[in-house]
Amino acid sequence: ADANETESHRVYAANALGEFLSGGGVPALSKAVVGDSSALVRKAAVAGLERLNSSGVDGELALALGDADTDVRMAALHAATRINSFTDVASVVGLISDTSSLVRRRAAETLGVMKAADAVAGLIQLADSDSDAAVRAAAIWALGQIGDPAARDVIVAGQQDADASVRSSAIVSARLLRL
């Protein structure tokens, strides 16, 4: 079998393990998340862990947040919002400075879903200075979800942002904080 065929078999296997909805697949998926050479396989393994509502045998979901591949990091952020036992805020906070604006935006959204009070300072900086309007809007939304009064000034300032999505997020967040 050639390399592409072998890779597609591993992707299929990772998908199948997640579909069985049996915890018995967690060890193999955990191993694939951190050890497979293919980003497609690692992404499928993260999705499998998500379907099994597992962070992995030894925290592999948090390790996937640091993967070199953007798609794997995005899949891990998606899973982090859906896996009940995932609480590694520090690993998610590390992604608000990612080189990919998509990852920074999703990290901010994830922190909002997690209501991560430890992330407020980083989210304020992101909302105040990121060059991407979608990232600023996500950061302001997350700050509204967290509800820390320290975010007041950046939320008020966001209502005057040049971008409509940022202004909209700021208006919603201001209501949540009763500003």
Coordinates of C-alpha atoms in Angstrom, one line a residue, residues 119-179:
A119 CA -8.1 34.6 30.7
V120 CA -9.5 38.1 31.2
A121 CA -6.2 40.0 30.9
G122 CA -5.2 38.2 27.7
L123 CA -8.6 38.7 26.2
I124 CA -8.6 42.4 27.0
Q125 CA -5.3 42.8 25.2
L126 CA -6.7 40.8 22.3
A127 CA -9.9 42.9 22.1
D128 CA -7.8 46.1 22.3
S129 CA -5.1 45.4 19.8
D130 CA -5.6 42.5 17.4
S131 CA -5.5 43.5 13.8
D132 CA -8.3 41.1 12.8
A133 CA -11.8 42.4 13.5
A134 CA -13.2 38.9 13.9
V135 CA -10.7 38.2 16.6
R136 CA -11.5 41.5 18.4
A137 CA -15.2 40.7 18.2
A138 CA -14.7 37.2 19.6
A139 CA -12.5 38.5 22.4
I140 CA -15.2 41.1 23.4
W141 CA -17.9 38.4 23.2
A142 CA -15.8 36.1 25.5
L143 CA -15.3 39.0 28.0
G144 CA -19.0 39.4 28.1
Q145 CA -19.6 35.7 28.7
I146 CA -17.0 35.8 31.5
G147 CA -18.5 38.8 33.1
D148 CA -15.5 40.4 34.8
P149 CA -15.9 44.1 35.5
A150 CA -12.2 44.6 34.5
A151 CA -13.3 44.3 30.9
R152 CA -15.6 47.3 31.1
D153 CA -13.3 49.8 29.4
V154 CA -12.4 47.6 26.4
I155 CA -16.1 46.7 26.0
V156 CA -17.2 50.3 26.0
A157 CA -14.4 51.2 23.6
G158 CA -15.5 48.3 21.3
Q159 CA -18.8 50.0 20.8
Q160 CA -16.9 52.7 18.8
D161 CA -14.8 50.2 16.7
A162 CA -14.7 50.8 13.0
D163 CA -16.0 47.2 12.4
A164 CA -19.7 46.5 12.8
S165 CA -19.1 42.9 14.2
V166 CA -16.9 44.3 16.9
R167 CA -19.5 47.0 17.8
S168 CA -22.2 44.3 17.8
S169 CA -20.3 42.1 20.2
A170 CA -19.5 45.0 22.4
I171 CA -23.2 46.0 22.6
V172 CA -24.1 42.4 23.6
S173 CA -21.3 42.2 26.1
A174 CA -22.2 45.6 27.6
R175 CA -25.7 44.4 28.2
L176 CA -24.3 41.2 29.9
L177 CA -22.2 43.3 32.2
R178 CA -25.1 45.8 32.7
L179 CA -22.9 48.7 31.4

